[in-house]
Amino acid sequence: MLYDKKLWTSKENGDKIRLISLDSEEEEGKYIADTIMENVEKGKYGYKDFTVLYRANFQSRAIEQKLLKAKIPYRIFGGIEFFQRKEIKDVLSFLKVFVNPYDEISFIRICKCMKIGIGDKAVEKIESFAKKNNLDFVEVLKYSKSIKGITQKAKDFLWKCNELFEEAKQFDETPGEILEFFYNRSGYSDFLDDDEEWERKDNVNELISSFSTAFREEPDLTYEEYLNEVAMYSSADKTENDDNFVSLMTVHKSKGLEFSYVFVTGVEEGLFPMKTKAYGPISESSDIEEERRLFYVAMTRAMNKLEITGSRNRHGNETNLSTFVKEMDGIDYEMEYKEKDNDFWNMRF
């Protein structure tokens, strides 16, 4: 038996639960945005009637981007918008300075992001040296050993950044891989290499994957164009309609709440149920049961309509349908397979 509690509905002749298989996380986000817009345009629902639930915060990225492109207002409850998260800004700051070596804000962020002891006074010394010698923030790195008033540790870090940007100039891999290069070679991946930082690492991996996908799908895309698009996401007005917006939140945050129209996203093995937690891989039966209870929570938030979505490929890797969906004995639902020609997710029940 899947649940200690049984799923049921008090509504007669209600809509069936829909299970939608999409080709990728990008297609999943697009499907959600398109479905919301279609229902709103037909006058069936308002934006405020829709709620999108996800198991992990990194999943919000693709959904947010598609909602923004469709000009659909939304808010994230109990979390921060993807491109406003510290680790996302930190990693992107390396690319920003590489593209624009006069980007002072991003340069300061690089100096401070890994907490290696470069404070405001040290930054002032570096900026003063650059200004006095008519240097941009990449050129000044070459003279880090000559900057007075900063610690040796700071000088060593700046010199490491100099080597990083020099190597980036010779980067001969595909353009979509340079963000991963900055993440690993800068030492930021080591900075996050802590059990307590697993969620931040997931967010960065999501960023890197989406960055790579963007350049693979648009070979002529430039770094400047990508960063301009990110800036658009970051500055877009998402609260234009004060009380009419789509709600995004983790399943945890949805406990005890009910919503009219719910999307439960990412119903894939390794994501829901999640394969790892802060303390390591999920292996104990108690961990699986906790994931199963969370799935029950997600499935029981909808008052009128429930759609379950998942990606056949996430971060470029094939996925399997969540075992929790396969265990939904006796639940009346319909399956729809969208996009592409691979039948990896064809259902056999």
mmCIF file with all atom_site columns, N, CA and C in Angstrom, residues 16-65:
data_model
loop_
_atom_site.group_PDB
_atom_site.id
_atom_site.type_symbol
_atom_site.label_atom_id
_atom_site.label_alt_id
_atom_site.label_comp_id
_atom_site.label_asym_id
_atom_site.label_entity_id
_atom_site.label_seq_id
_atom_site.pdbx_PDB_ins_code
_atom_site.Cartn_x
_atom_site.Cartn_y
_atom_site.Cartn_z
_atom_site.occupancy
_atom_site.B_iso_or_equiv
_atom_site.pdbx_formal_charge
_atom_site.auth_seq_id
_atom_site.auth_comp_id
_atom_site.auth_asym_id
_atom_site.auth_atom_id
_atom_site.pdbx_PDB_model_num
ATOM 1   N N  . LYS A 1 16 ? -10.249 14.326 -14.209 1.00 0.00 ? 16 LYS A N  1
ATOM 2   C CA . LYS A 1 16 ? -9.250  13.331 -13.847 1.00 0.00 ? 16 LYS A CA 1
ATOM 3   C C  . LYS A 1 16 ? -7.913  14.013 -13.570 1.00 0.00 ? 16 LYS A C  1
ATOM 4   N N  . ILE A 1 17 ? -7.112  13.378 -12.725 1.00 0.00 ? 17 ILE A N  1
ATOM 5   C CA . ILE A 1 17 ? -5.724  13.812 -12.568 1.00 0.00 ? 17 ILE A CA 1
ATOM 6   C C  . ILE A 1 17 ? -5.024  13.602 -13.908 1.00 0.00 ? 17 ILE A C  1
ATOM 7   N N  . ARG A 1 18 ? -4.211  14.564 -14.302 1.00 0.00 ? 18 ARG A N  1
ATOM 8   C CA . ARG A 1 18 ? -3.470  14.440 -15.556 1.00 0.00 ? 18 ARG A CA 1
ATOM 9   C C  . ARG A 1 18 ? -1.993  14.218 -15.255 1.00 0.00 ? 18 ARG A C  1
ATOM 10  N N  . LEU A 1 19 ? -1.396  13.241 -15.902 1.00 0.00 ? 19 LEU A N  1
ATOM 11  C CA . LEU A 1 19 ? 0.037   12.960 -15.796 1.00 0.00 ? 19 LEU A CA 1
ATOM 12  C C  . LEU A 1 19 ? 0.665   13.303 -17.140 1.00 0.00 ? 19 LEU A C  1
ATOM 13  N N  . ILE A 1 20 ? 1.533   14.308 -17.150 1.00 0.00 ? 20 ILE A N  1
ATOM 14  C CA . ILE A 1 20 ? 2.100   14.818 -18.399 1.00 0.00 ? 20 ILE A CA 1
ATOM 15  C C  . ILE A 1 20 ? 3.598   14.543 -18.444 1.00 0.00 ? 20 ILE A C  1
ATOM 16  N N  . SER A 1 21 ? 4.033   13.838 -19.478 1.00 0.00 ? 21 SER A N  1
ATOM 17  C CA . SER A 1 21 ? 5.449   13.545 -19.688 1.00 0.00 ? 21 SER A CA 1
ATOM 18  C C  . SER A 1 21 ? 6.019   14.515 -20.714 1.00 0.00 ? 21 SER A C  1
ATOM 19  N N  . LEU A 1 22 ? 7.026   15.284 -20.309 1.00 0.00 ? 22 LEU A N  1
ATOM 20  C CA . LEU A 1 22 ? 7.683   16.257 -21.195 1.00 0.00 ? 22 LEU A CA 1
ATOM 21  C C  . LEU A 1 22 ? 9.110   15.825 -21.493 1.00 0.00 ? 22 LEU A C  1
ATOM 22  N N  . ASP A 1 23 ? 9.664   16.357 -22.565 1.00 0.00 ? 23 ASP A N  1
ATOM 23  C CA . ASP A 1 23 ? 10.997  15.932 -22.985 1.00 0.00 ? 23 ASP A CA 1
ATOM 24  C C  . ASP A 1 23 ? 12.107  16.426 -22.064 1.00 0.00 ? 23 ASP A C  1
ATOM 25  N N  . SER A 1 24 ? 11.948  17.617 -21.474 1.00 0.00 ? 24 SER A N  1
ATOM 26  C CA . SER A 1 24 ? 13.016  18.201 -20.663 1.00 0.00 ? 24 SER A CA 1
ATOM 27  C C  . SER A 1 24 ? 12.411  19.150 -19.643 1.00 0.00 ? 24 SER A C  1
ATOM 28  N N  . GLU A 1 25 ? 13.248  19.651 -18.732 1.00 0.00 ? 25 GLU A N  1
ATOM 29  C CA . GLU A 1 25 ? 12.769  20.621 -17.751 1.00 0.00 ? 25 GLU A CA 1
ATOM 30  C C  . GLU A 1 25 ? 12.320  21.911 -18.429 1.00 0.00 ? 25 GLU A C  1
ATOM 31  N N  . GLU A 1 26 ? 12.943  22.244 -19.573 1.00 0.00 ? 26 GLU A N  1
ATOM 32  C CA . GLU A 1 26 ? 12.530  23.433 -20.313 1.00 0.00 ? 26 GLU A CA 1
ATOM 33  C C  . GLU A 1 26 ? 11.119  23.248 -20.871 1.00 0.00 ? 26 GLU A C  1
ATOM 34  N N  . GLU A 1 27 ? 10.861  22.070 -21.439 1.00 0.00 ? 27 GLU A N  1
ATOM 35  C CA . GLU A 1 27 ? 9.531   21.781 -21.973 1.00 0.00 ? 27 GLU A CA 1
ATOM 36  C C  . GLU A 1 27 ? 8.504   21.706 -20.846 1.00 0.00 ? 27 GLU A C  1
ATOM 37  N N  . GLU A 1 28 ? 8.927   21.217 -19.698 1.00 0.00 ? 28 GLU A N  1
ATOM 38  C CA . GLU A 1 28 ? 8.026   21.153 -18.544 1.00 0.00 ? 28 GLU A CA 1
ATOM 39  C C  . GLU A 1 28 ? 7.595   22.562 -18.130 1.00 0.00 ? 28 GLU A C  1
ATOM 40  N N  . GLY A 1 29 ? 8.566   23.464 -18.029 1.00 0.00 ? 29 GLY A N  1
ATOM 41  C CA . GLY A 1 29 ? 8.253   24.847 -17.679 1.00 0.00 ? 29 GLY A CA 1
ATOM 42  C C  . GLY A 1 29 ? 7.356   25.503 -18.712 1.00 0.00 ? 29 GLY A C  1
ATOM 43  N N  . LYS A 1 30 ? 7.640   25.245 -19.984 1.00 0.00 ? 30 LYS A N  1
ATOM 44  C CA . LYS A 1 30 ? 6.837   25.831 -21.067 1.00 0.00 ? 30 LYS A CA 1
ATOM 45  C C  . LYS A 1 30 ? 5.415   25.297 -21.028 1.00 0.00 ? 30 LYS A C  1
ATOM 46  N N  . TYR A 1 31 ? 5.268   24.003 -20.772 1.00 0.00 ? 31 TYR A N  1
ATOM 47  C CA . TYR A 1 31 ? 3.925   23.418 -20.710 1.00 0.00 ? 31 TYR A CA 1
ATOM 48  C C  . TYR A 1 31 ? 3.107   24.071 -19.597 1.00 0.00 ? 31 TYR A C  1
ATOM 49  N N  . ILE A 1 32 ? 3.723   24.265 -18.446 1.00 0.00 ? 32 ILE A N  1
ATOM 50  C CA . ILE A 1 32 ? 3.020   24.881 -17.319 1.00 0.00 ? 32 ILE A CA 1
ATOM 51  C C  . ILE A 1 32 ? 2.592   26.303 -17.667 1.00 0.00 ? 32 ILE A C  1
ATOM 52  N N  . ALA A 1 33 ? 3.508   27.081 -18.240 1.00 0.00 ? 33 ALA A N  1
ATOM 53  C CA . ALA A 1 33 ? 3.183   28.461 -18.620 1.00 0.00 ? 33 ALA A CA 1
ATOM 54  C C  . ALA A 1 33 ? 2.079   28.494 -19.677 1.00 0.00 ? 33 ALA A C  1
ATOM 55  N N  . ASP A 1 34 ? 2.183   27.628 -20.683 1.00 0.00 ? 34 ASP A N  1
ATOM 56  C CA . ASP A 1 34 ? 1.178   27.596 -21.751 1.00 0.00 ? 34 ASP A CA 1
ATOM 57  C C  . ASP A 1 34 ? -0.195  27.201 -21.213 1.00 0.00 ? 34 ASP A C  1
ATOM 58  N N  . THR A 1 35 ? -0.213  26.217 -20.312 1.00 0.00 ? 35 THR A N  1
ATOM 59  C CA . THR A 1 35 ? -1.481  25.754 -19.747 1.00 0.00 ? 35 THR A CA 1
ATOM 60  C C  . THR A 1 35 ? -2.143  26.842 -18.911 1.00 0.00 ? 35 THR A C  1
ATOM 61  N N  . ILE A 1 36 ? -1.343  27.528 -18.112 1.00 0.00 ? 36 ILE A N  1
ATOM 62  C CA . ILE A 1 36 ? -1.877  28.630 -17.307 1.00 0.00 ? 36 ILE A CA 1
ATOM 63  C C  . ILE A 1 36 ? -2.452  29.713 -18.212 1.00 0.00 ? 36 ILE A C  1
ATOM 64  N N  . MET A 1 37 ? -1.687  30.117 -19.214 1.00 0.00 ? 37 MET A N  1
ATOM 65  C CA . MET A 1 37 ? -2.131  31.188 -20.109 1.00 0.00 ? 37 MET A CA 1
ATOM 66  C C  . MET A 1 37 ? -3.400  30.794 -20.860 1.00 0.00 ? 37 MET A C  1
ATOM 67  N N  . GLU A 1 38 ? -3.458  29.557 -21.315 1.00 0.00 ? 38 GLU A N  1
ATOM 68  C CA . GLU A 1 38 ? -4.639  29.087 -22.049 1.00 0.00 ? 38 GLU A CA 1
ATOM 69  C C  . GLU A 1 38 ? -5.894  29.160 -21.177 1.00 0.00 ? 38 GLU A C  1
ATOM 70  N N  . ASN A 1 39 ? -5.779  28.721 -19.932 1.00 0.00 ? 39 ASN A N  1
ATOM 71  C CA . ASN A 1 39 ? -6.928  28.735 -19.024 1.00 0.00 ? 39 ASN A CA 1
ATOM 72  C C  . ASN A 1 39 ? -7.347  30.148 -18.641 1.00 0.00 ? 39 ASN A C  1
ATOM 73  N N  . VAL A 1 40 ? -6.352  31.022 -18.459 1.00 0.00 ? 40 VAL A N  1
ATOM 74  C CA . VAL A 1 40 ? -6.658  32.411 -18.106 1.00 0.00 ? 40 VAL A CA 1
ATOM 75  C C  . VAL A 1 40 ? -7.337  33.117 -19.278 1.00 0.00 ? 40 VAL A C  1
ATOM 76  N N  . GLU A 1 41 ? -6.827  32.898 -20.489 1.00 0.00 ? 41 GLU A N  1
ATOM 77  C CA . GLU A 1 41 ? -7.402  33.553 -21.667 1.00 0.00 ? 41 GLU A CA 1
ATOM 78  C C  . GLU A 1 41 ? -8.830  33.091 -21.935 1.00 0.00 ? 41 GLU A C  1
ATOM 79  N N  . LYS A 1 42 ? -9.132  31.851 -21.568 1.00 0.00 ? 42 LYS A N  1
ATOM 80  C CA . LYS A 1 42 ? -10.493 31.333 -21.748 1.00 0.00 ? 42 LYS A CA 1
ATOM 81  C C  . LYS A 1 42 ? -11.425 31.769 -20.621 1.00 0.00 ? 42 LYS A C  1
ATOM 82  N N  . GLY A 1 43 ? -10.863 32.427 -19.609 1.00 0.00 ? 43 GLY A N  1
ATOM 83  C CA . GLY A 1 43 ? -11.677 32.902 -18.503 1.00 0.00 ? 43 GLY A CA 1
ATOM 84  C C  . GLY A 1 43 ? -12.041 31.834 -17.489 1.00 0.00 ? 43 GLY A C  1
ATOM 85  N N  . LYS A 1 44 ? -11.393 30.666 -17.591 1.00 0.00 ? 44 LYS A N  1
ATOM 86  C CA . LYS A 1 44 ? -11.710 29.578 -16.666 1.00 0.00 ? 44 LYS A CA 1
ATOM 87  C C  . LYS A 1 44 ? -11.115 29.812 -15.281 1.00 0.00 ? 44 LYS A C  1
ATOM 88  N N  . TYR A 1 45 ? -9.920  30.393 -15.245 1.00 0.00 ? 45 TYR A N  1
ATOM 89  C CA . TYR A 1 45 ? -9.208  30.631 -13.994 1.00 0.00 ? 45 TYR A CA 1
ATOM 90  C C  . TYR A 1 45 ? -8.490  31.970 -14.070 1.00 0.00 ? 45 TYR A C  1
ATOM 91  N N  . GLY A 1 46 ? -8.130  32.507 -12.897 1.00 0.00 ? 46 GLY A N  1
ATOM 92  C CA . GLY A 1 46 ? -7.238  33.652 -12.824 1.00 0.00 ? 46 GLY A CA 1
ATOM 93  C C  . GLY A 1 46 ? -5.855  33.172 -12.432 1.00 0.00 ? 46 GLY A C  1
ATOM 94  N N  . TYR A 1 47 ? -4.834  34.015 -12.576 1.00 0.00 ? 47 TYR A N  1
ATOM 95  C CA . TYR A 1 47 ? -3.480  33.611 -12.205 1.00 0.00 ? 47 TYR A CA 1
ATOM 96  C C  . TYR A 1 47 ? -3.421  33.121 -10.761 1.00 0.00 ? 47 TYR A C  1
ATOM 97  N N  . LYS A 1 48 ? -4.196  33.763 -9.891  1.00 0.00 ? 48 LYS A N  1
ATOM 98  C CA . LYS A 1 48 ? -4.138  33.442 -8.463  1.00 0.00 ? 48 LYS A CA 1
ATOM 99  C C  . LYS A 1 48 ? -4.656  32.040 -8.152  1.00 0.00 ? 48 LYS A C  1
ATOM 100 N N  . ASP A 1 49 ? -5.323  31.408 -9.119  1.00 0.00 ? 49 ASP A N  1
ATOM 101 C CA . ASP A 1 49 ? -5.851  30.062 -8.896  1.00 0.00 ? 49 ASP A CA 1
ATOM 102 C C  . ASP A 1 49 ? -4.796  28.978 -9.076  1.00 0.00 ? 49 ASP A C  1
ATOM 103 N N  . PHE A 1 50 ? -3.650  29.329 -9.660  1.00 0.00 ? 50 PHE A N  1
ATOM 104 C CA . PHE A 1 50 ? -2.635  28.325 -9.998  1.00 0.00 ? 50 PHE A CA 1
ATOM 105 C C  . PHE A 1 50 ? -1.506  28.287 -8.966  1.00 0.00 ? 50 PHE A C  1
ATOM 106 N N  . THR A 1 51 ? -1.094  27.075 -8.631  1.00 0.00 ? 51 THR A N  1
ATOM 107 C CA . THR A 1 51 ? 0.055   26.869 -7.745  1.00 0.00 ? 51 THR A CA 1
ATOM 108 C C  . THR A 1 51 ? 0.949   25.793 -8.346  1.00 0.00 ? 51 THR A C  1
ATOM 109 N N  . VAL A 1 52 ? 2.238   26.050 -8.354  1.00 0.00 ? 52 VAL A N  1
ATOM 110 C CA . VAL A 1 52 ? 3.219   25.091 -8.865  1.00 0.00 ? 52 VAL A CA 1
ATOM 111 C C  . VAL A 1 52 ? 4.053   24.601 -7.691  1.00 0.00 ? 52 VAL A C  1
ATOM 112 N N  . LEU A 1 53 ? 4.066   23.291 -7.487  1.00 0.00 ? 53 LEU A N  1
ATOM 113 C CA . LEU A 1 53 ? 4.820   22.686 -6.389  1.00 0.00 ? 53 LEU A CA 1
ATOM 114 C C  . LEU A 1 53 ? 6.019   21.927 -6.942  1.00 0.00 ? 53 LEU A C  1
ATOM 115 N N  . TYR A 1 54 ? 7.132   21.990 -6.218  1.00 0.00 ? 54 TYR A N  1
ATOM 116 C CA . TYR A 1 54 ? 8.322   21.248 -6.614  1.00 0.00 ? 54 TYR A CA 1
ATOM 117 C C  . TYR A 1 54 ? 9.011   20.712 -5.365  1.00 0.00 ? 54 TYR A C  1
ATOM 118 N N  . ARG A 1 55 ? 9.757   19.631 -5.563  1.00 0.00 ? 55 ARG A N  1
ATOM 119 C CA . ARG A 1 55 ? 10.437  18.977 -4.438  1.00 0.00 ? 55 ARG A CA 1
ATOM 120 C C  . ARG A 1 55 ? 11.668  19.746 -3.997  1.00 0.00 ? 55 ARG A C  1
ATOM 121 N N  . ALA A 1 56 ? 12.406  20.326 -4.963  1.00 0.00 ? 56 ALA A N  1
ATOM 122 C CA . ALA A 1 56 ? 13.661  21.022 -4.656  1.00 0.00 ? 56 ALA A CA 1
ATOM 123 C C  . ALA A 1 56 ? 13.640  22.418 -5.263  1.00 0.00 ? 56 ALA A C  1
ATOM 124 N N  . ASN A 1 57 ? 14.249  23.363 -4.571  1.00 0.00 ? 57 ASN A N  1
ATOM 125 C CA . ASN A 1 57 ? 14.209  24.762 -5.000  1.00 0.00 ? 57 ASN A CA 1
ATOM 126 C C  . ASN A 1 57 ? 14.807  24.999 -6.383  1.00 0.00 ? 57 ASN A C  1
ATOM 127 N N  . PHE A 1 58 ? 15.813  24.198 -6.776  1.00 0.00 ? 58 PHE A N  1
ATOM 128 C CA . PHE A 1 58 ? 16.461  24.448 -8.066  1.00 0.00 ? 58 PHE A CA 1
ATOM 129 C C  . PHE A 1 58 ? 15.487  24.275 -9.230  1.00 0.00 ? 58 PHE A C  1
ATOM 130 N N  . GLN A 1 59 ? 14.408  23.521 -9.013  1.00 0.00 ? 59 GLN A N  1
ATOM 131 C CA . GLN A 1 59 ? 13.433  23.290 -10.077 1.00 0.00 ? 59 GLN A CA 1
ATOM 132 C C  . GLN A 1 59 ? 12.712  24.562 -10.515 1.00 0.00 ? 59 GLN A C  1
ATOM 133 N N  . SER A 1 60 ? 12.720  25.578 -9.679  1.00 0.00 ? 60 SER A N  1
ATOM 134 C CA . SER A 1 60 ? 11.966  26.794 -10.015 1.00 0.00 ? 60 SER A CA 1
ATOM 135 C C  . SER A 1 60 ? 12.556  27.524 -11.220 1.00 0.00 ? 60 SER A C  1
ATOM 136 N N  . ARG A 1 61 ? 13.834  27.287 -11.541 1.00 0.00 ? 61 ARG A N  1
ATOM 137 C CA . ARG A 1 61 ? 14.507  28.060 -12.588 1.00 0.00 ? 61 ARG A CA 1
ATOM 138 C C  . ARG A 1 61 ? 13.778  27.998 -13.922 1.00 0.00 ? 61 ARG A C  1
ATOM 139 N N  . ALA A 1 62 ? 13.551  26.793 -14.435 1.00 0.00 ? 62 ALA A N  1
ATOM 140 C CA . ALA A 1 62 ? 12.907  26.656 -15.745 1.00 0.00 ? 62 ALA A CA 1
ATOM 141 C C  . ALA A 1 62 ? 11.481  27.187 -15.713 1.00 0.00 ? 62 ALA A C  1
ATOM 142 N N  . ILE A 1 63 ? 10.795  26.971 -14.608 1.00 0.00 ? 63 ILE A N  1
ATOM 143 C CA . ILE A 1 63 ? 9.412   27.438 -14.487 1.00 0.00 ? 63 ILE A CA 1
ATOM 144 C C  . ILE A 1 63 ? 9.372   28.960 -14.468 1.00 0.00 ? 63 ILE A C  1
ATOM 145 N N  . GLU A 1 64 ? 10.248  29.566 -13.671 1.00 0.00 ? 64 GLU A N  1
ATOM 146 C CA . GLU A 1 64 ? 10.300  31.030 -13.597 1.00 0.00 ? 64 GLU A CA 1
ATOM 147 C C  . GLU A 1 64 ? 10.572  31.644 -14.970 1.00 0.00 ? 64 GLU A C  1
ATOM 148 N N  . GLN A 1 65 ? 11.550  31.097 -15.677 1.00 0.00 ? 65 GLN A N  1
ATOM 149 C CA . GLN A 1 65 ? 11.921  31.667 -16.974 1.00 0.00 ? 65 GLN A CA 1
ATOM 150 C C  . GLN A 1 65 ? 10.761  31.613 -17.965 1.00 0.00 ? 65 GLN A C  1
#
